[in-house]
Each structure stands twice: as structure tokens, then as C-alpha cells.
Amino acid sequence: MTSPVPDDPTAHPGGALAGLKVLDVATLFAGPLAATMLGDQGAEVIKIEHPRGDPSRTHGAQRDGVGLWWKMLGRNKKSVTLVLSTPEGRELFRELAADADVVIENFRPGTLERWGLGPDVLRERNPGLVLARVTGFGQTGPYAGRPGFGTLAEAMSGFAAITGEADGPPTLPPFGLADGVAALTTAFAVMTALRARESTGRGQDVDMAIIEPLLTLLGPQVIAYDQLGELQPRTGNRSSNNAPRNTYQCSDGRWVAVSTSAQSIAERVMRLVGRPELIDEPWFATGSTRAQHADELDAAVGDWIARRDRDEVVEAFEKAEAAVAPIYTAADVVADPQYAALESIVTVEDDELGPVRFQNVPFRLSGTPGRVRTSGPPLGAHTAEVLGRLGVDAARLAELRASGAV
């Protein structure tokens, strides 16, 4: 492992992964988010960008021409511009990788090899390198060469097929669900490979196909088809495993979600809404049979909720020890006392925008909690610093810029 740079806010010595050097040469969104997770825990993450900038810099909302998604995705990273399709850029990358612990990339299979940057070449100088390769369909198979995005994974995993109203079309999520799940899985895979390296001294490749992690999260769909020939239908907000389970509108126009996964919770809800007689029905005894009477249960719960405002509903459910949650927007999240207690939203001073708020590290460790130290930096902000470690002085850097290598 490399040593963190002293007093460097992007290589904080208090993080559990301080001393790890990660090269993030991936784009949109799974690979970069995996690198973000490593950076949150203290790894020095060097973001290798084309001089045009990572696409996330211009993806989605902007303020004064500054991409807001990048500010979160690029947190705890250093930005270095480098053109890997040039000979000089490739050689500089090989030098940077020579003492790196992890490289995360998402080029189409064969691209790094074509540039002379494949795993065999990189491990000639650095046998312990972990190379995480994040693609839509993996490194092998008939679809390996296809362009792959999270949307395609949401479609092919089976997620879209079960999402949406029963009489409506398959529905895609309005955010990068498959990319996010793949990012978390990639970070875990990288840490697994690093743990193995402690025993073997050798790095290895991580072949992450974005179509796979979300497939795992969908639960027993495959085994239910294998053993029973069953395919899960679209049920909207309802569940085939329990009822009532839905979203309900309150008298003030706001919404709440109710879950009754536990039998005791279902009984409490029915008592709360004034329909205790339903508990004595034979079909009420299990979640699956309750789900067959979802219309009746939804009507009972929905009518009760519709006569009360959201705060009254939530308070009554809490007193009854029944499970309810308000349907939040981002505005609700940043004002919520539970999120505040967990410090789920962090404020960071940004060089371009001033103070900005976004999601914090998504879990807490008691000894090495990790932290958000910086927001996403301006394009190429660390090129001189990082390449300077390789002996590239100002004059040489100017030559590289002029040649189009950085």
C-alpha cells in the first residue's frame, strides 16, 4: 500500500482505507460511485478524466454552469486530465498505476488491451494491482461488446417487469438504481480482492456486469420460476406477500406509506383504523392470504387516512406501534430530525459554489467512521500535483498540454 500524503485533505490518515491509492478512470456512474465509496473511507482517489471532463460534470442539474451531480460523485477525489488514447497519456497512466492499489475502469472489453494497458501489462510493474472492470454485460459472453447502461440492467434483470401497475407498462426507476447497486457491489468486490491480496501478494481482476447485482436483489424470482414455473406479476405498490401495503393520500394532499410485513403490525393497523372485525377473518391469518383481499384492506386504511392530515396519521400510527412513513421529497429529507441525528446530510465548502449539502457516508463505523472531506473538484485541479510526483515539471506539463496528452 502507498502512504497518504501528509496534511492532504483527500488522503485523511484517520480513514480505514488511508494508504490505498485508487485510480478512477470510469464514467457514468457505477464505477465512479464505487471509487467514491473507497474515498469516503480515506483512500486517495485520483480521478482520471479526459480534458473534456467526466460526463457527470454536465449530467443533470447545474448551477452557474457547474454540475451538481459531479459535486457529490466527485467528492474525496483528485481530478487529473489525461488522454489515454495518446502514447504519452498511456505511459503516464502506466506510471501512475505502478504503485496504485486499485484501478476502476468501465471501457468496453478489449479497450484497455488495445491501448496496451491491459491487466497483464499493468501487473508487470505492479503484481498486486486490483483491476475492477465495470461494464454493462461483463467481459465475456455474446453481449460483452454491447454498450451498457443501468437502464438496460433494470430492464434485463427482471426489475422493470415487476415494477408498475398491474394494467400498466413495465416501469423504469427515475434514477440510477442499477448503477448504484453495482457501485456498492463493486466496492465490496474490490475490498474482497484486497483482502485476498494480503494472503497471496497478488492482485486480481474484478469482472462486474451491471446486469448482475440488481438481479441478486430481486430475491427468489429465479428459484420460484425454476421450481414452480411462477413469474412475479406487476402489482403497483401492493405486495403479493402481505396487505395492507400501499401508499395513501392524507387530507392535506400529502402521502404516507404503510407496511404490514409482520402479522402483529397488520392487526394493530386494523384496530387503529376501526376495523378490528377483519382480524377474525380466516384469510387475515397470513400475509399471502391478506394480499388476496387487498382491495378491502386498502379501502379500510385509505378511508381512515384520507380524513386526517399527514402529521396526525403518522402520530396515530406511532402511538399504535404500527409501521408508517411519510413520502418524502429532498426538501423533507434535509429537514427531518432522524436524518439530522444520523448526520445523513453533510455540508461541504466547495471552491466553486460555496457551501453545498449532499448525502454523507451511508454507514457509520465506530472506530474509523470515514467522512466527506471535499466535494468534486474543478476539472484538472490536481493534474500538476499528481503528475509532479512522476517528475513532470511545469515545462513538461506545458508540453503535454500542447500535444493533447493531458
Short mmCIF file of C-alpha atoms in Angstrom, two decimals:
data_model
loop_
_atom_site.label_atom_id
_atom_site.label_comp_id
_atom_site.label_asym_id
_atom_site.label_seq_id
_atom_site.Cartn_x
_atom_site.Cartn_y
_atom_site.Cartn_z
CA MET A 1 0.00 0.00 0.00
CA THR A 2 1.13 3.53 -0.65
CA SER A 3 1.43 6.14 2.05
CA PRO A 4 -1.02 9.03 2.32
CA VAL A 5 0.27 12.48 1.53
CA PRO A 6 0.77 14.36 4.83
CA ASP A 7 -1.86 17.02 5.58
CA ASP A 8 -3.70 16.14 2.36
CA PRO A 9 -7.48 16.50 2.88
CA THR A 10 -8.18 13.86 0.22
CA ALA A 11 -5.96 11.24 1.93
CA HIS A 12 -7.07 11.65 5.54
CA PRO A 13 -4.94 9.39 7.77
CA GLY A 14 -7.91 8.65 10.04
CA GLY A 15 -9.82 6.69 7.42
CA ALA A 16 -9.80 2.90 7.43
CA LEU A 17 -8.52 2.89 3.84
CA ALA A 18 -5.88 5.59 4.29
CA GLY A 19 -2.82 4.50 2.35
CA LEU A 20 -4.78 2.99 -0.55
CA LYS A 21 -4.23 4.61 -3.92
CA VAL A 22 -7.17 4.27 -6.33
CA LEU A 23 -7.20 5.33 -9.97
CA ASP A 24 -10.75 6.04 -11.10
CA VAL A 25 -10.84 6.02 -14.89
CA ALA A 26 -14.54 5.12 -15.14
CA THR A 27 -17.55 7.24 -16.11
CA LEU A 28 -21.34 7.27 -15.60
CA PHE A 29 -21.98 6.00 -12.87
CA ALA A 30 -21.32 2.64 -11.26
CA GLY A 31 -17.52 2.68 -11.43
CA PRO A 32 -17.07 6.25 -10.23
CA LEU A 33 -19.51 5.75 -7.35
CA ALA A 34 -17.58 2.65 -6.25
CA ALA A 35 -14.45 4.81 -6.16
CA THR A 36 -16.36 7.42 -4.17
CA MET A 37 -17.18 4.80 -1.54
CA LEU A 38 -13.48 3.96 -1.21
CA GLY A 39 -12.58 7.63 -0.99
CA ASP A 40 -15.12 8.14 1.79
CA GLN A 41 -13.08 5.73 3.90
CA GLY A 42 -9.77 7.54 3.39
CA ALA A 43 -8.37 6.12 0.14
CA GLU A 44 -6.61 8.59 -2.12
CA VAL A 45 -8.77 8.52 -5.24
CA ILE A 46 -7.26 10.03 -8.37
CA LYS A 47 -9.94 10.69 -10.97
CA ILE A 48 -8.50 10.35 -14.47
CA GLU A 49 -10.60 12.46 -16.83
CA HIS A 50 -10.44 13.33 -20.49
CA PRO A 51 -9.83 17.09 -20.88
CA ARG A 52 -13.49 17.33 -21.93
CA GLY A 53 -14.35 16.29 -18.37
CA ASP A 54 -16.27 13.38 -16.94
CA PRO A 55 -19.82 13.29 -18.39
CA SER A 56 -21.27 13.60 -14.88
CA ARG A 57 -20.00 17.21 -14.85
CA THR A 58 -22.71 18.12 -17.36
CA HIS A 59 -25.29 15.45 -16.48
CA GLY A 60 -28.41 16.69 -14.75
CA ALA A 61 -28.88 19.85 -12.75
CA GLN A 62 -26.31 22.65 -12.84
CA ARG A 63 -25.79 25.92 -11.05
CA ASP A 64 -23.94 28.66 -12.91
CA GLY A 65 -22.67 26.03 -15.33
CA VAL A 66 -21.31 23.80 -12.55
CA GLY A 67 -22.64 20.24 -12.49
CA LEU A 68 -24.22 19.35 -9.16
CA TRP A 69 -24.17 15.58 -9.65
CA TRP A 70 -20.39 15.79 -10.09
CA LYS A 71 -20.02 17.63 -6.80
CA MET A 72 -21.38 14.57 -4.98
CA LEU A 73 -19.94 11.87 -7.25
CA GLY A 74 -16.51 13.51 -7.36
CA ARG A 75 -16.24 14.03 -3.61
CA ASN A 76 -12.98 12.99 -1.94
CA LYS A 77 -11.28 12.73 -5.34
CA LYS A 78 -8.44 14.47 -7.14
CA SER A 79 -9.01 15.42 -10.76
CA VAL A 80 -6.26 14.74 -13.30
CA THR A 81 -6.75 15.19 -17.04
CA LEU A 82 -5.14 12.54 -19.21
CA VAL A 83 -5.84 11.28 -22.73
CA LEU A 84 -5.27 7.54 -22.70
CA SER A 85 -5.53 7.26 -26.47
CA THR A 86 -2.19 9.09 -26.82
CA PRO A 87 1.21 7.42 -26.29
CA GLU A 88 2.23 9.98 -23.68
CA GLY A 89 -1.07 9.64 -21.84
CA ARG A 90 -0.78 5.86 -21.76
CA GLU A 91 2.75 5.96 -20.40
CA LEU A 92 1.79 8.42 -17.68
CA PHE A 93 -1.12 6.16 -16.75
CA ARG A 94 1.21 3.16 -16.54
CA GLU A 95 3.45 5.14 -14.20
CA LEU A 96 0.52 6.15 -12.02
CA ALA A 97 -0.68 2.55 -11.90
CA ALA A 98 2.76 1.27 -10.96
CA ASP A 99 2.18 1.99 -7.27
CA ALA A 100 -1.62 2.04 -7.23
CA ASP A 101 -3.66 -0.48 -5.28
CA VAL A 102 -6.82 -0.29 -7.37
CA VAL A 103 -7.81 0.76 -10.87
CA ILE A 104 -11.51 1.12 -11.67
CA GLU A 105 -12.47 1.32 -15.36
CA ASN A 106 -15.59 0.89 -17.47
CA PHE A 107 -14.38 0.88 -21.06
CA ARG A 108 -15.80 -1.70 -23.43
CA PRO A 109 -13.99 -5.04 -23.10
CA GLY A 110 -10.72 -5.02 -25.00
CA THR A 111 -10.22 -1.25 -24.94
CA LEU A 112 -7.50 -1.20 -22.29
CA GLU A 113 -5.78 -4.13 -24.01
CA ARG A 114 -5.87 -2.26 -27.33
CA TRP A 115 -4.18 0.70 -25.67
CA GLY A 116 -1.51 -1.50 -24.13
CA LEU A 117 -3.00 -1.01 -20.65
CA GLY A 118 -4.46 -4.46 -20.05
CA PRO A 119 -4.11 -6.26 -16.73
CA ASP A 120 -1.07 -8.27 -17.83
CA VAL A 121 0.79 -5.11 -18.81
CA LEU A 122 -0.14 -3.20 -15.67
CA ARG A 123 0.85 -6.11 -13.41
CA GLU A 124 4.30 -6.36 -14.97
CA ARG A 125 5.14 -3.29 -12.88
CA ASN A 126 2.59 -3.86 -10.13
CA PRO A 127 1.71 -7.52 -9.39
CA GLY A 128 -0.59 -6.53 -6.52
CA LEU A 129 -2.88 -4.32 -8.58
CA VAL A 130 -6.63 -4.91 -8.30
CA LEU A 131 -8.33 -4.02 -11.57
CA ALA A 132 -12.10 -3.51 -11.31
CA ARG A 133 -13.77 -3.71 -14.72
CA VAL A 134 -17.34 -2.41 -14.63
CA THR A 135 -19.37 -2.95 -17.79
CA GLY A 136 -22.98 -3.48 -18.73
CA PHE A 137 -22.63 -7.15 -19.59
CA GLY A 138 -19.26 -8.31 -18.29
CA GLN A 139 -16.02 -9.24 -20.02
CA THR A 140 -17.29 -12.40 -21.74
CA GLY A 141 -20.40 -13.69 -23.45
CA PRO A 142 -22.36 -12.73 -26.57
CA TYR A 143 -23.35 -9.28 -25.24
CA ALA A 144 -19.94 -8.27 -23.86
CA GLY A 145 -19.26 -5.81 -26.68
CA ARG A 146 -22.58 -4.01 -26.40
CA PRO A 147 -22.79 -0.54 -24.84
CA GLY A 148 -24.29 -1.00 -21.41
CA PHE A 149 -26.11 1.38 -19.09
CA GLY A 150 -28.04 0.96 -15.88
CA THR A 151 -31.34 1.30 -17.72
CA LEU A 152 -30.58 -1.85 -19.70
CA ALA A 153 -29.76 -3.69 -16.48
CA GLU A 154 -33.03 -2.55 -14.91
CA ALA A 155 -34.80 -4.00 -17.95
CA MET A 156 -32.87 -7.27 -18.27
CA SER A 157 -32.59 -8.12 -14.58
CA GLY A 158 -36.34 -8.51 -14.24
CA PHE A 159 -36.79 -5.32 -12.22
CA ALA A 160 -38.85 -3.44 -14.81
CA ALA A 161 -41.05 -6.47 -15.48
CA ILE A 162 -42.35 -6.49 -11.90
CA THR A 163 -42.49 -2.70 -11.44
CA GLY A 164 -45.58 -0.67 -12.27
CA GLU A 165 -49.33 -1.02 -12.07
CA ALA A 166 -50.88 -4.37 -12.92
CA ASP A 167 -52.56 -2.98 -16.04
CA GLY A 168 -49.70 -0.65 -16.95
CA PRO A 169 -46.36 -0.99 -18.74
CA PRO A 170 -43.10 -2.20 -17.21
CA THR A 171 -41.65 0.76 -15.32
CA LEU A 172 -38.07 2.00 -15.04
CA PRO A 173 -36.81 3.88 -11.97
CA PRO A 174 -36.26 7.64 -12.35
CA PHE A 175 -32.70 7.39 -11.01
CA GLY A 176 -29.62 5.21 -11.46
CA LEU A 177 -30.78 2.21 -9.44
CA ALA A 178 -28.78 -0.50 -11.23
CA ASP A 179 -25.69 1.69 -11.31
CA GLY A 180 -25.95 2.39 -7.59
CA VAL A 181 -26.38 -1.26 -6.68
CA ALA A 182 -23.47 -2.19 -8.96
CA ALA A 183 -21.33 0.52 -7.35
CA LEU A 184 -21.85 -0.84 -3.85
CA THR A 185 -21.18 -4.36 -5.09
CA THR A 186 -18.02 -3.24 -6.88
CA ALA A 187 -16.69 -1.58 -3.74
CA PHE A 188 -17.30 -4.82 -1.83
CA ALA A 189 -15.64 -6.86 -4.58
CA VAL A 190 -12.60 -4.56 -4.51
CA MET A 191 -12.26 -4.92 -0.76
CA THR A 192 -12.59 -8.70 -1.10
CA ALA A 193 -9.78 -8.72 -3.67
CA LEU A 194 -7.61 -6.55 -1.43
CA ARG A 195 -8.20 -8.93 1.47
CA ALA A 196 -7.15 -11.86 -0.72
CA ARG A 197 -4.02 -9.95 -1.71
CA GLU A 198 -2.96 -9.90 1.92
CA SER A 199 -2.58 -13.68 1.69
CA THR A 200 -1.37 -14.12 -1.87
CA GLY A 201 0.50 -10.90 -2.60
CA ARG A 202 -1.23 -10.87 -5.97
CA GLY A 203 -3.90 -8.60 -7.36
CA GLN A 204 -6.78 -9.84 -9.48
CA ASP A 205 -9.47 -8.65 -11.85
CA VAL A 206 -12.99 -7.79 -10.73
CA ASP A 207 -15.43 -8.52 -13.57
CA MET A 208 -18.55 -6.56 -12.65
CA ALA A 209 -21.50 -6.83 -15.03
CA ILE A 210 -24.10 -4.22 -14.11
CA ILE A 211 -26.90 -6.65 -15.04
CA GLU A 212 -25.99 -8.97 -12.14
CA PRO A 213 -26.16 -7.17 -8.76
CA LEU A 214 -29.74 -5.96 -9.24
CA LEU A 215 -30.71 -9.48 -10.29
CA THR A 216 -29.48 -10.69 -6.90
CA LEU A 217 -31.50 -8.05 -5.05
CA LEU A 218 -34.72 -9.18 -6.72
CA GLY A 219 -34.80 -12.19 -4.42
CA PRO A 220 -36.47 -15.52 -5.20
CA GLN A 221 -37.68 -14.76 -8.73
CA VAL A 222 -35.36 -17.23 -10.42
CA ILE A 223 -35.85 -20.08 -7.97
CA ALA A 224 -39.62 -19.55 -7.97
CA TYR A 225 -39.60 -19.88 -11.76
CA ASP A 226 -37.25 -22.85 -11.59
CA GLN A 227 -39.25 -24.77 -9.01
CA LEU A 228 -42.81 -23.59 -9.60
CA GLY A 229 -42.85 -22.05 -13.05
CA GLU A 230 -44.14 -18.82 -11.50
CA LEU A 231 -43.38 -15.32 -12.76
CA GLN A 232 -43.94 -12.41 -10.40
CA PRO A 233 -46.56 -10.02 -11.82
CA ARG A 234 -46.67 -6.24 -11.60
CA THR A 235 -48.73 -5.19 -8.59
CA GLY A 236 -48.08 -1.46 -8.31
CA ASN A 237 -47.46 -0.51 -4.68
CA ARG A 238 -49.06 -3.68 -3.45
CA SER A 239 -47.25 -6.86 -2.44
CA SER A 240 -48.22 -10.47 -3.05
CA ASN A 241 -46.76 -11.28 0.38
CA ASN A 242 -48.77 -9.01 2.66
CA ALA A 243 -51.55 -6.42 2.88
CA PRO A 244 -52.34 -3.68 3.53
CA ARG A 245 -49.21 -2.40 1.84
CA ASN A 246 -49.58 0.73 -0.25
CA THR A 247 -49.31 4.50 -0.38
CA TYR A 248 -52.27 6.52 0.85
CA GLN A 249 -53.14 10.19 0.45
CA CYS A 250 -53.91 12.27 3.53
CA SER A 251 -56.44 15.08 3.83
CA ASP A 252 -53.75 17.73 3.31
CA GLY A 253 -52.72 16.21 -0.03
CA ARG A 254 -49.55 14.61 1.30
CA TRP A 255 -48.87 10.88 1.21
CA VAL A 256 -47.78 8.11 3.55
CA ALA A 257 -46.62 4.53 3.02
CA VAL A 258 -47.89 1.66 5.19
CA SER A 259 -46.29 -1.75 5.57
CA THR A 260 -47.67 -4.79 7.41
CA SER A 261 -44.97 -7.39 6.83
CA ALA A 262 -45.49 -8.67 10.39
CA GLN A 263 -48.83 -10.19 11.42
CA SER A 264 -48.87 -8.20 14.66
CA ILE A 265 -48.45 -4.95 12.74
CA ALA A 266 -51.33 -5.82 10.42
CA GLU A 267 -53.58 -6.41 13.42
CA ARG A 268 -52.58 -3.09 15.01
CA VAL A 269 -53.36 -1.23 11.79
CA MET A 270 -56.84 -2.73 11.59
CA ARG A 271 -57.58 -1.81 15.18
CA LEU A 272 -56.27 1.71 14.58
CA VAL A 273 -58.50 2.33 11.55
CA GLY A 274 -61.58 0.97 13.29
CA ARG A 275 -61.92 -2.36 11.50
CA PRO A 276 -60.92 -4.92 14.18
CA GLU A 277 -63.51 -7.40 12.93
CA LEU A 278 -61.34 -8.09 9.88
CA ILE A 279 -58.70 -9.64 12.14
CA ASP A 280 -61.07 -12.53 12.87
CA GLU A 281 -61.48 -13.42 9.20
CA PRO A 282 -59.75 -16.73 8.37
CA TRP A 283 -57.91 -15.11 5.47
CA PHE A 284 -56.36 -12.48 7.73
CA ALA A 285 -54.10 -15.07 9.38
CA THR A 286 -51.26 -14.91 6.82
CA GLY A 287 -49.70 -12.21 4.67
CA SER A 288 -50.28 -14.05 1.41
CA THR A 289 -54.00 -14.56 2.09
CA ARG A 290 -54.37 -10.97 3.28
CA ALA A 291 -52.88 -9.91 -0.06
CA GLN A 292 -55.78 -11.66 -1.80
CA HIS A 293 -58.12 -9.22 -0.04
CA ALA A 294 -56.05 -6.10 -0.72
CA ASP A 295 -59.00 -4.14 -2.14
CA GLU A 296 -60.96 -4.42 1.08
CA LEU A 297 -57.96 -3.71 3.30
CA ASP A 298 -56.82 -0.76 1.19
CA ALA A 299 -60.28 0.73 1.34
CA ALA A 300 -60.35 0.47 5.13
CA VAL A 301 -56.92 2.01 5.61
CA GLY A 302 -57.26 4.54 2.81
CA ASP A 303 -60.60 5.90 4.01
CA TRP A 304 -59.27 6.39 7.54
CA ILE A 305 -56.11 8.12 6.36
CA ALA A 306 -57.97 10.33 3.86
CA ARG A 307 -59.83 12.02 6.75
CA ARG A 308 -56.64 13.09 8.55
CA ASP A 309 -53.61 15.19 7.72
CA ARG A 310 -50.20 13.60 7.43
CA ASP A 311 -48.87 14.62 10.83
CA GLU A 312 -51.98 13.27 12.53
CA VAL A 313 -51.69 9.98 10.64
CA VAL A 314 -48.02 9.49 11.48
CA GLU A 315 -48.59 10.34 15.15
CA ALA A 316 -51.51 7.90 15.44
CA PHE A 317 -49.56 5.08 13.77
CA GLU A 318 -46.60 5.67 16.07
CA LYS A 319 -48.80 5.53 19.15
CA ALA A 320 -50.31 2.29 17.87
CA GLU A 321 -46.81 0.91 17.17
CA ALA A 322 -47.78 0.37 13.55
CA ALA A 323 -45.40 0.90 10.63
CA VAL A 324 -45.85 4.08 8.60
CA ALA A 325 -43.59 6.56 6.85
CA PRO A 326 -44.29 9.87 5.15
CA ILE A 327 -43.50 10.08 1.45
CA TYR A 328 -40.56 12.46 1.37
CA THR A 329 -39.02 14.74 -1.19
CA ALA A 330 -35.45 16.01 -0.90
CA ALA A 331 -36.86 19.06 0.89
CA ASP A 332 -38.35 16.81 3.56
CA VAL A 333 -35.14 14.80 3.89
CA VAL A 334 -32.95 17.80 4.69
CA ALA A 335 -35.45 18.99 7.32
CA ASP A 336 -36.04 15.63 9.02
CA PRO A 337 -34.76 15.19 12.61
CA GLN A 338 -33.90 11.50 12.16
CA TYR A 339 -31.66 12.20 9.19
CA ALA A 340 -30.19 15.07 11.20
CA ALA A 341 -29.45 12.74 14.13
CA LEU A 342 -27.73 10.29 11.79
CA GLU A 343 -25.87 13.15 10.08
CA SER A 344 -27.07 11.70 6.77
CA ILE A 345 -26.65 15.05 5.02
CA VAL A 346 -23.28 16.77 5.15
CA THR A 347 -22.32 20.36 4.36
CA VAL A 348 -19.05 20.84 2.47
CA GLU A 349 -17.31 24.05 1.45
CA ASP A 350 -16.91 23.98 -2.33
CA ASP A 351 -14.36 26.07 -4.24
CA GLU A 352 -16.87 26.99 -6.94
CA LEU A 353 -20.26 27.02 -5.21
CA GLY A 354 -19.54 27.80 -1.58
CA PRO A 355 -21.29 25.60 1.00
CA VAL A 356 -23.11 22.64 -0.56
CA ARG A 357 -25.18 19.88 1.01
CA PHE A 358 -25.44 16.29 -0.16
CA GLN A 359 -25.54 12.73 1.17
CA ASN A 360 -22.95 11.72 3.76
CA VAL A 361 -21.14 8.39 4.07
CA PRO A 362 -24.04 5.87 4.06
CA PHE A 363 -22.96 3.95 7.15
CA ARG A 364 -21.14 4.57 10.41
CA LEU A 365 -18.10 2.75 11.79
CA SER A 366 -17.41 3.33 15.46
CA GLY A 367 -13.61 3.40 15.15
CA THR A 368 -12.93 4.68 11.62
CA PRO A 369 -16.14 6.37 10.53
CA GLY A 370 -14.92 7.85 7.27
CA ARG A 371 -16.03 11.29 6.17
CA VAL A 372 -16.68 13.57 3.24
CA ARG A 373 -13.61 15.79 3.10
CA THR A 374 -14.06 17.60 -0.20
CA SER A 375 -16.69 17.99 -2.88
CA GLY A 376 -15.96 17.21 -6.52
CA PRO A 377 -13.03 19.41 -7.63
CA PRO A 378 -12.76 21.56 -10.76
CA LEU A 379 -11.61 19.74 -13.88
CA GLY A 380 -7.88 19.02 -13.77
CA ALA A 381 -7.40 20.74 -10.43
CA HIS A 382 -4.77 18.20 -9.33
CA THR A 383 -3.04 17.43 -12.62
CA ALA A 384 0.13 19.31 -11.76
CA GLU A 385 0.27 17.87 -8.23
CA VAL A 386 -0.25 14.23 -9.19
CA LEU A 387 1.92 14.23 -12.32
CA GLY A 388 4.53 16.14 -10.37
CA ARG A 389 5.07 13.02 -8.29
CA LEU A 390 6.18 11.34 -11.52
CA GLY A 391 8.75 14.06 -12.14
CA VAL A 392 6.63 16.08 -14.57
CA ASP A 393 7.61 19.70 -14.00
CA ALA A 394 5.80 22.80 -15.25
CA ALA A 395 7.67 22.91 -18.55
CA ARG A 396 7.00 19.25 -19.30
CA LEU A 397 3.35 19.67 -18.30
CA ALA A 398 3.02 22.54 -20.76
CA GLU A 399 4.45 20.32 -23.49
CA LEU A 400 1.99 17.56 -22.64
CA ARG A 401 -0.89 20.01 -22.77
CA ALA A 402 0.26 21.30 -26.12
CA SER A 403 0.48 17.77 -27.51
CA GLY A 404 -3.01 16.91 -26.29
CA ALA A 405 -1.90 14.23 -23.85
CA VAL A 406 -3.37 15.95 -20.79
#
